[in-house]
Coordinates of N, CA, C and O in Angstrom, one line a residue:
M98 N 133.4 101.7 136.1 CA 133.4 100.7 136.3 C 135.1 100.0 136.1 O 135.7 100.7 135.4
N99 N 135.1 99.2 137.5 CA 136.9 99.1 137.4 C 136.7 97.6 136.8 O 136.5 96.3 137.3
A100 N 137.3 97.7 135.0 CA 137.3 96.5 134.7 C 138.1 95.3 135.3 O 137.7 94.0 135.7
K101 N 139.2 95.3 135.9 CA 139.8 94.3 136.8 C 139.1 94.1 138.3 O 139.2 92.4 138.6
D102 N 138.3 94.8 138.6 CA 137.9 94.4 139.8 C 136.2 93.7 139.7 O 135.5 93.6 140.6
S103 N 135.6 94.0 138.5 CA 134.5 94.0 138.1 C 133.7 92.3 138.4 O 134.7 91.3 138.0
E104 N 133.0 92.4 138.7 CA 131.8 90.9 138.7 C 131.6 90.3 137.4 O 130.7 91.5 137.0
Y105 N 131.9 89.5 136.3 CA 131.2 89.2 135.2 C 131.3 88.2 135.0 O 132.1 87.1 135.6
N106 N 130.3 87.6 134.2 CA 130.1 86.2 133.3 C 130.6 86.3 132.3 O 130.2 87.0 131.6
N107 N 131.3 85.2 131.9 CA 131.6 85.1 130.2 C 132.1 86.4 129.5 O 131.5 86.8 128.5
N108 N 133.2 87.0 130.6 CA 133.8 88.5 130.0 C 132.6 89.8 129.5 O 133.4 90.1 128.6
H109 N 131.9 89.5 130.2 CA 130.9 90.5 130.1 C 130.3 91.2 131.5 O 130.2 90.1 132.4
A110 N 129.8 92.0 131.2 CA 128.9 93.0 132.6 C 127.5 93.2 132.1 O 127.4 94.4 132.6
I111 N 127.2 92.8 130.9 CA 125.9 93.3 130.5 C 124.7 92.6 131.2 O 124.6 91.4 131.6
D112 N 123.7 93.6 131.7 CA 122.8 93.2 132.6 C 121.6 93.3 132.0 O 120.6 92.8 132.6
D113 N 121.4 94.0 130.9 CA 120.1 94.4 129.8 C 119.6 92.8 129.6 O 120.5 92.5 128.6
P114 N 118.6 92.3 129.9 CA 118.1 91.1 129.5 C 118.0 91.1 127.6 O 118.3 90.0 127.3
E115 N 117.5 91.6 127.4 CA 117.5 91.9 125.8 C 119.2 91.9 125.1 O 119.4 91.1 124.5
K116 N 119.8 92.6 125.8 CA 121.5 92.7 125.2 C 121.7 91.1 125.4 O 122.7 90.5 124.7
K117 N 121.8 90.9 126.8 CA 121.9 89.1 127.1 C 121.7 88.4 126.1 O 122.7 87.3 125.7
R118 N 120.4 88.5 125.4 CA 119.7 87.2 124.7 C 120.3 87.6 123.1 O 120.7 86.5 122.6
Y119 N 120.7 88.9 123.2 CA 121.4 88.9 121.6 C 122.8 88.4 121.6 O 123.4 87.8 120.7
L120 N 123.4 88.8 123.1 CA 124.9 88.1 122.9 C 124.4 86.6 122.9 O 126.0 86.1 122.1
E121 N 123.5 86.1 123.3 CA 123.9 84.4 123.2 C 123.2 84.2 122.2 O 124.0 82.8 121.6
E122 N 122.8 84.7 121.4 CA 122.1 84.5 119.7 C 123.3 84.3 119.1 O 123.6 84.0 118.0
V123 N 124.0 85.3 119.1 CA 125.1 85.8 118.3 C 126.5 84.8 118.3 O 127.3 84.1 117.7
Y124 N 127.0 85.1 119.4 CA 128.0 84.3 120.2 C 128.1 83.0 120.9 O 128.9 82.4 120.6
G125 N 126.9 82.5 121.0 CA 126.5 81.5 122.2 C 127.0 81.7 123.2 O 127.2 82.5 123.8
D126 N 128.4 80.4 123.5 CA 128.7 80.5 125.0 C 130.4 81.3 124.8 O 130.9 80.9 124.3
A127 N 129.9 82.7 125.7 CA 130.9 83.6 125.3 C 132.7 83.2 125.7 O 133.4 83.5 125.3
T128 N 132.7 82.3 126.7 CA 133.9 81.9 127.0 C 134.6 80.8 126.2 O 135.8 81.1 125.7
D129 N 133.9 80.3 125.0 CA 134.1 79.5 123.9 C 134.8 80.1 123.1 O 135.7 80.0 122.2
V130 N 134.1 81.4 123.0 CA 134.5 82.5 121.7 C 135.5 83.7 121.9 O 136.1 84.0 120.9
A131 N 135.8 83.9 123.4 CA 136.5 84.9 123.7 C 138.1 84.5 123.2 O 138.3 83.4 123.5
A132 N 138.9 85.2 122.4 CA 140.0 85.0 122.1 C 141.0 85.1 123.3 O 140.6 86.0 124.2
D133 N 141.9 83.9 123.3 CA 143.0 84.2 124.6 C 143.6 85.7 125.0 O 143.4 86.5 125.8
C134 N 143.8 86.5 123.5 CA 144.4 87.5 123.8 C 143.4 88.5 124.6 O 143.7 89.5 125.4
Y135 N 142.0 88.7 124.3 CA 141.2 89.1 124.9 C 141.0 89.0 126.4 O 140.7 90.1 127.4
R136 N 140.8 87.6 126.6 CA 141.1 87.0 128.3 C 142.5 87.6 128.9 O 142.1 88.1 129.6
Y137 N 144.0 87.7 128.2 CA 144.9 88.3 128.4 C 144.6 89.7 128.9 O 145.2 90.0 130.1
M138 N 144.1 90.3 128.3 CA 144.1 91.7 128.6 C 142.6 92.1 129.1 O 142.6 93.3 130.1
Q139 N 142.4 90.9 130.3 CA 141.3 91.2 131.1 C 139.8 91.8 130.6 O 139.5 93.0 131.4
A140 N 139.3 91.7 129.3 CA 138.4 92.6 128.7 C 137.1 92.3 129.5 O 137.0 91.2 129.7
V141 N 136.2 93.3 129.7 CA 134.9 92.9 129.8 C 134.4 93.9 129.1 O 134.5 95.4 128.8
L142 N 133.2 93.3 128.6 CA 132.3 94.3 127.5 C 131.2 94.4 128.4 O 130.8 94.1 129.3
V143 N 130.9 96.0 128.0 CA 130.0 96.6 129.1 C 128.7 97.1 128.6 O 128.0 97.6 129.1
D144 N 129.1 97.5 127.1 CA 127.7 97.8 126.3 C 128.1 97.4 125.0 O 128.7 97.0 124.6
L145 N 126.8 97.5 124.5 CA 126.6 97.2 122.9 C 125.4 97.5 122.4 O 124.4 97.9 122.9
V146 N 125.4 98.0 121.3 CA 124.4 98.5 120.0 C 124.4 97.4 119.6 O 125.0 97.1 118.3
P147 N 123.1 96.0 119.3 CA 123.0 95.5 118.7 C 123.5 95.6 117.1 O 122.8 96.1 116.4
G148 N 124.5 95.0 116.2 CA 124.8 95.0 115.1 C 125.4 96.4 114.6 O 125.8 96.3 113.7
Q149 N 125.9 97.1 115.4 CA 126.7 98.4 115.1 C 127.6 98.6 116.1 O 128.7 99.4 115.6
E150 N 127.4 98.4 117.7 CA 128.4 99.4 118.2 C 129.1 98.2 119.7 O 127.9 97.3 119.9
L151 N 130.2 98.2 119.7 CA 130.6 97.5 121.3 C 131.3 98.3 122.1 O 132.1 99.1 121.6
T152 N 131.3 98.5 123.2 CA 132.0 99.2 124.1 C 133.0 98.0 125.2 O 131.9 97.2 126.0
V153 N 134.0 98.1 125.7 CA 134.8 96.9 126.1 C 136.0 97.7 127.1 O 136.4 99.4 126.8
V154 N 136.0 97.6 128.5 CA 136.7 98.0 129.1 C 137.8 97.3 129.6 O 137.5 95.7 129.8
M155 N 139.2 97.3 129.8 CA 140.1 96.6 130.2 C 141.1 97.6 131.0 O 141.7 98.7 130.7
P156 N 141.8 96.6 131.9 CA 142.2 97.6 132.9 C 144.3 98.0 132.3 O 144.1 97.2 131.4
V157 N 144.4 99.0 132.6 CA 146.4 99.2 132.2 C 147.1 98.7 133.3 O 147.1 98.9 134.4
L158 N 147.5 97.3 132.7 CA 148.4 96.8 134.0 C 149.8 97.1 133.7 O 150.3 97.4 132.6
P159 N 150.5 97.1 134.5 CA 152.1 97.2 134.7 C 152.7 96.6 133.2 O 153.4 97.3 132.6
E160 N 152.4 95.3 133.3 CA 153.1 94.7 131.9 C 152.6 95.3 130.4 O 153.4 94.8 129.3
Y161 N 151.8 96.3 130.3 CA 151.5 96.9 129.3 C 152.6 98.2 129.0 O 152.4 99.0 128.1
L162 N 153.1 98.6 130.2 CA 154.0 99.9 130.1 C 155.2 100.2 129.3 O 156.2 99.1 129.0
N163 N 155.4 101.1 128.7 CA 156.9 101.4 128.0 C 157.7 101.7 129.3 O 157.4 101.8 130.1
P164 N 159.1 102.3 128.5 CA 159.9 102.8 129.7 C 159.7 104.0 130.2 O 160.0 104.3 131.1
G165 N 158.3 104.6 129.4 CA 158.2 106.2 129.9 C 156.9 105.8 130.5 O 156.3 106.8 131.6
K166 N 156.8 104.6 131.1 CA 155.8 104.4 132.0 C 153.9 104.5 131.7 O 153.5 105.0 132.1
T167 N 154.3 104.5 130.2 CA 152.6 104.3 130.0 C 152.0 103.4 129.2 O 153.3 102.9 128.7
M168 N 151.4 103.2 128.5 CA 150.8 102.0 127.8 C 151.3 102.1 126.7 O 151.1 103.1 126.2
Q169 N 151.8 101.3 126.2 CA 153.1 101.0 125.1 C 152.1 101.4 124.0 O 150.5 100.3 123.7
G170 N 152.1 101.5 122.6 CA 151.1 101.7 121.9 C 150.8 100.6 121.0 O 149.4 100.3 120.6
G171 N 151.3 99.4 120.7 CA 151.3 98.4 120.6 C 150.0 97.5 121.5 O 149.0 96.8 120.7
F172 N 149.9 97.9 122.5 CA 149.4 97.3 123.4 C 147.6 98.1 123.3 O 146.8 97.3 123.4
I173 N 147.7 99.7 123.3 CA 146.7 100.3 122.9 C 145.8 99.5 121.6 O 144.8 99.4 121.6
S174 N 146.9 99.4 120.4 CA 146.1 99.0 119.1 C 145.6 97.2 119.4 O 144.3 97.3 118.8
A175 N 146.4 96.7 120.1 CA 146.0 95.5 120.4 C 144.6 95.2 121.1 O 143.6 94.4 121.1
A176 N 144.5 96.2 122.2 CA 142.6 96.6 122.9 C 141.9 96.9 121.7 O 141.0 96.4 122.3
M177 N 142.4 97.7 121.0 CA 141.1 98.1 120.1 C 141.0 96.9 118.8 O 139.7 96.6 118.5
D178 N 141.9 96.1 118.6 CA 141.8 95.1 118.0 C 140.9 93.9 118.6 O 139.8 93.2 118.0
N179 N 141.2 93.6 119.8 CA 140.4 93.0 120.6 C 138.9 93.5 120.7 O 137.9 92.8 121.2
V180 N 138.2 94.3 120.2 CA 136.8 95.1 120.1 C 136.4 94.9 119.1 O 135.4 94.5 118.6
L181 N 137.3 95.1 117.9 CA 137.1 95.2 116.3 C 136.7 93.9 116.0 O 135.5 93.7 115.3
G182 N 137.2 92.6 116.4 CA 137.3 91.7 115.9 C 135.9 91.1 116.1 O 135.0 90.1 115.8
P183 N 135.5 90.9 117.5 CA 134.3 90.8 118.0 C 133.1 91.3 117.6 O 131.6 90.9 117.4
L184 N 133.1 92.7 117.0 CA 132.3 93.7 116.9 C 132.2 93.1 115.2 O 131.0 92.7 114.9
C185 N 133.1 92.6 114.5 CA 133.4 91.9 113.3 C 132.3 90.7 113.4 O 131.4 90.6 112.5
W186 N 132.3 89.9 114.2 CA 132.2 88.8 114.4 C 130.1 88.9 114.6 O 129.3 88.2 114.0
M187 N 130.2 90.1 115.7 CA 128.6 90.1 115.7 C 127.8 90.8 114.3 O 126.7 90.2 114.2
V188 N 128.7 91.6 113.5 CA 128.0 92.3 112.4 C 127.7 91.2 111.5 O 126.4 90.8 110.3
T189 N 128.8 90.0 111.3 CA 128.6 88.8 110.3 C 128.1 87.6 110.4 O 127.7 87.1 109.6
R190 N 127.8 87.6 111.9 CA 127.7 86.3 112.4 C 128.3 85.3 112.2 O 127.9 84.0 111.9
T191 N 129.7 85.5 111.6 CA 130.6 84.3 111.5 C 131.9 84.8 111.8 O 132.3 86.2 112.0
P192 N 133.0 83.9 112.5 CA 134.4 84.0 112.9 C 135.0 84.4 111.8 O 136.3 84.6 111.8
N193 N 134.7 83.8 110.5 CA 135.5 83.7 109.1 C 135.8 84.9 108.5 O 135.2 85.4 107.7
S194 N 136.5 86.1 109.3 CA 136.9 87.4 108.8 C 138.6 87.8 109.1 O 138.9 87.0 110.1
V195 N 139.2 88.5 108.1 CA 140.3 89.0 108.7 C 140.3 90.1 108.6 O 139.8 90.6 107.9
M196 N 141.4 91.3 109.3 CA 141.7 92.3 109.3 C 142.5 92.5 107.7 O 143.5 92.0 108.3
T197 N 142.4 93.2 107.0 CA 143.2 93.4 106.2 C 143.9 94.9 106.6 O 145.1 95.1 105.8
D198 N 143.5 96.0 107.2 CA 144.6 97.3 107.6 C 143.7 97.8 108.8 O 142.5 97.7 108.7
M199 N 144.5 98.2 109.6 CA 144.2 99.1 110.6 C 145.2 100.4 110.7 O 146.4 100.1 110.8
S200 N 144.6 101.5 111.0 CA 145.6 102.6 111.6 C 145.5 103.3 112.7 O 143.9 103.5 112.7
T201 N 146.1 103.7 113.6 CA 146.2 104.3 114.6 C 146.6 105.5 115.0 O 147.8 105.6 114.6
S202 N 145.9 106.0 115.4 CA 146.4 107.4 116.2 C 146.0 108.0 117.5 O 145.4 107.4 118.0
Y203 N 147.7 108.2 118.0 CA 147.5 108.5 119.7 C 147.6 109.8 119.9 O 148.1 110.7 119.6
H204 N 146.5 110.3 120.6 CA 146.3 111.5 121.3 C 146.8 111.9 122.2 O 147.1 113.2 122.8
R205 N 147.2 110.8 123.6 CA 147.5 111.2 124.9 C 147.9 110.1 125.4 O 147.6 108.7 125.1
P206 N 148.9 109.6 126.5 CA 149.1 108.9 127.1 C 148.4 108.0 128.4 O 147.1 109.1 128.7
I207 N 148.1 106.9 128.6 CA 147.5 106.4 129.9 C 148.4 105.8 130.5 O 149.5 105.0 130.2
M208 N 148.3 105.4 131.7 CA 149.1 105.0 133.0 C 148.6 103.8 133.5 O 147.5 103.6 133.5
A209 N 149.7 103.3 134.1 CA 149.0 101.9 134.8 C 148.1 102.2 136.0 O 148.2 103.4 136.3
G210 N 147.0 101.4 136.2 CA 146.4 101.3 137.1 C 144.9 102.3 136.7 O 143.5 102.1 137.4
D211 N 145.1 103.0 135.3 CA 143.7 103.5 134.6 C 142.7 102.4 133.9 O 143.3 101.2 133.7
N212 N 141.9 102.7 133.6 CA 141.3 101.4 132.7 C 141.0 102.2 131.2 O 140.6 103.6 131.2
L213 N 141.4 101.3 130.4 CA 141.0 101.8 129.0 C 139.7 101.3 128.5 O 139.3 99.7 128.1
T214 N 139.1 102.5 128.0 CA 137.5 101.9 127.3 C 137.4 102.0 125.8 O 138.0 103.4 125.5
V215 N 137.1 101.2 125.2 CA 137.3 100.9 123.8 C 135.7 101.0 123.4 O 135.1 100.2 123.5
R216 N 135.1 102.1 122.5 CA 134.6 102.1 121.7 C 134.6 101.8 120.3 O 134.7 102.5 119.8
A217 N 134.2 100.7 119.7 CA 133.8 100.4 118.7 C 132.7 100.3 117.4 O 131.5 100.0 118.1
A218 N 132.9 100.9 116.3 CA 131.6 100.9 115.7 C 131.8 100.9 114.0 O 132.6 100.9 113.7
V219 N 130.5 100.1 113.7 CA 130.5 99.9 112.3 C 130.2 101.1 111.2 O 129.5 101.8 111.8
K220 N 131.1 101.5 110.3 CA 130.8 102.6 109.5 C 130.0 102.2 108.2 O 129.5 103.0 107.9
S221 N 130.5 101.6 107.6 CA 129.8 100.8 106.4 C 130.3 99.1 106.7 O 131.2 98.9 106.5
K222 N 129.1 98.7 105.5 CA 128.9 96.9 105.4 C 128.8 96.9 104.2 O 127.4 96.9 103.8
G223 N 129.5 96.2 103.4 CA 129.3 96.0 102.1 C 129.2 94.0 102.3 O 129.2 93.3 103.4
R224 N 129.4 93.4 101.1 CA 128.6 92.2 101.2 C 130.1 91.3 101.6 O 130.0 90.1 102.5
R225 N 131.4 91.6 101.5 CA 132.6 91.3 101.6 C 133.4 92.2 102.9 O 134.6 91.6 103.2
K226 N 133.4 93.3 102.8 CA 134.3 94.5 103.4 C 133.3 95.2 104.5 O 132.4 95.5 104.1
I227 N 134.2 95.4 105.8 CA 133.4 96.1 107.1 C 134.3 97.1 107.2 O 135.3 96.7 107.4
H228 N 134.2 98.1 107.0 CA 134.9 99.5 107.5 C 134.2 99.6 109.0 O 133.0 100.1 109.3
M229 N 135.5 99.6 110.2 CA 134.7 100.2 111.4 C 135.8 101.2 111.7 O 136.6 101.2 111.7
T230 N 135.6 101.8 113.2 CA 136.1 102.6 113.8 C 136.4 102.5 115.3 O 135.4 101.9 115.8
A231 N 137.6 103.1 116.1 CA 137.5 102.3 117.1 C 138.1 103.7 118.0 O 139.0 104.4 117.3
D232 N 137.4 104.1 119.3 CA 138.2 105.4 120.0 C 138.4 104.5 121.5 O 137.8 103.8 122.1
A233 N 139.8 104.7 121.9 CA 139.9 104.6 123.2 C 139.9 105.6 124.0 O 140.6 106.9 123.5
Y234 N 139.4 105.7 125.4 CA 139.3 106.9 126.4 C 140.1 106.2 127.6 O 140.0 104.9 128.1
N235 N 140.5 107.2 128.6 CA 141.0 106.7 129.7 C 140.1 106.8 130.9 O 139.1 107.3 130.2
G236 N 140.3 106.9 132.1 CA 139.3 106.9 133.1 C 138.3 108.4 133.5 O 137.2 108.6 133.7
E237 N 139.0 109.3 132.6 CA 138.4 110.3 132.3 C 137.5 110.8 131.4 O 137.1 112.0 131.3
N238 N 137.4 109.7 130.5 CA 136.7 109.9 129.1 C 137.2 111.0 128.0 O 136.8 111.3 127.5
K239 N 138.8 110.9 128.5 CA 139.7 111.9 127.7 C 140.2 110.8 126.6 O 140.7 109.9 126.6
L240 N 140.2 111.3 124.9 CA 140.3 110.4 124.3 C 142.0 110.1 124.0 O 142.9 110.7 124.1
V241 N 142.2 108.7 124.0 CA 143.9 108.4 124.2 C 144.1 107.6 122.9 O 145.0 108.4 122.4
A242 N 143.2 107.1 122.0 CA 143.9 106.9 120.6 C 142.6 106.5 119.8 O 141.6 106.6 120.5
S243 N 142.9 106.7 118.4 CA 141.4 106.2 117.7 C 142.5 105.5 116.6 O 143.1 105.5 115.9
S244 N 141.4 104.5 115.8 CA 141.5 103.9 114.9 C 140.4 103.7 113.8 O 139.4 103.9 114.2
V245 N 141.1 103.1 112.8 CA 139.9 103.1 111.6 C 140.6 101.6 111.3 O 142.2 100.9 111.0
A246 N 139.6 100.7 110.6 CA 140.1 98.9 110.5 C 139.1 98.8 109.3 O 138.1 99.3 109.1
T247 N 139.5 97.7 108.5 CA 138.7 97.3 107.4 C 138.9 95.9 107.7 O 140.0 95.3 107.7
Y248 N 137.9 95.1 107.6 CA 137.7 93.5 107.6 C 137.3 93.1 106.1 O 136.6 93.4 105.8
F249 N 137.6 91.9 105.9 CA 137.3 91.1 104.6 C 136.5 89.7 105.2 O 137.0 89.0 106.3
V250 N 135.5 89.6 104.6 CA 134.6 88.4 105.0 C 135.0 87.5 104.4 O 135.1 87.6 103.3
L251 N 135.7 86.2 104.6 CA 135.9 85.0 104.2 C 134.6 84.4 103.4 O 133.7 84.2 104.2
P252 N 134.8 83.2 102.5 CA 133.8 82.6 102.0 C 133.7 81.7 102.9 O 134.5 81.1 103.5
A253 N 132.6 81.1 103.1 CA 132.0 80.0 104.1 C 132.6 79.0 104.0 O 133.1 78.2 104.9
N254 N 133.4 78.6 103.2 CA 134.4 77.3 102.9 C 135.5 77.7 102.7 O 136.4 76.6 102.8
S255 N 136.1 78.4 103.2 CA 137.3 78.8 103.8 C 138.1 78.0 104.9 O 137.6 78.2 105.8

């Protein structure tokens, strides 16, 4: 799948009718809830496991490169954050949460013209805290980076 050239509606390429219904139930009109940074990175949701996992593909654009001509680590972390945030919303059914920490380890470079595939999963969910992981892969399905993150769900009246 080429994220940059894909035909998609509402920033997703989900064809499964059950998964589409689930997306509409959780997010409503995805165009209204997708963050500007998600759209900026040309992110395309390609798969989900309801309430558990999201997989998103993003093209590696020249403006994301560092002087070594590989994707800058901050952009890789931002790409992962752009998947973890929507996953948190999917699991909690509210946008009222904040990331309290995120740690990213980098394993190999990724170059312009490649696609970064990020798979995020919920590891544990309490009443207020959610622990998640994200792994980012290149077009050859080789691990580029991995993250662990914690979100805090805010009270409804915050």
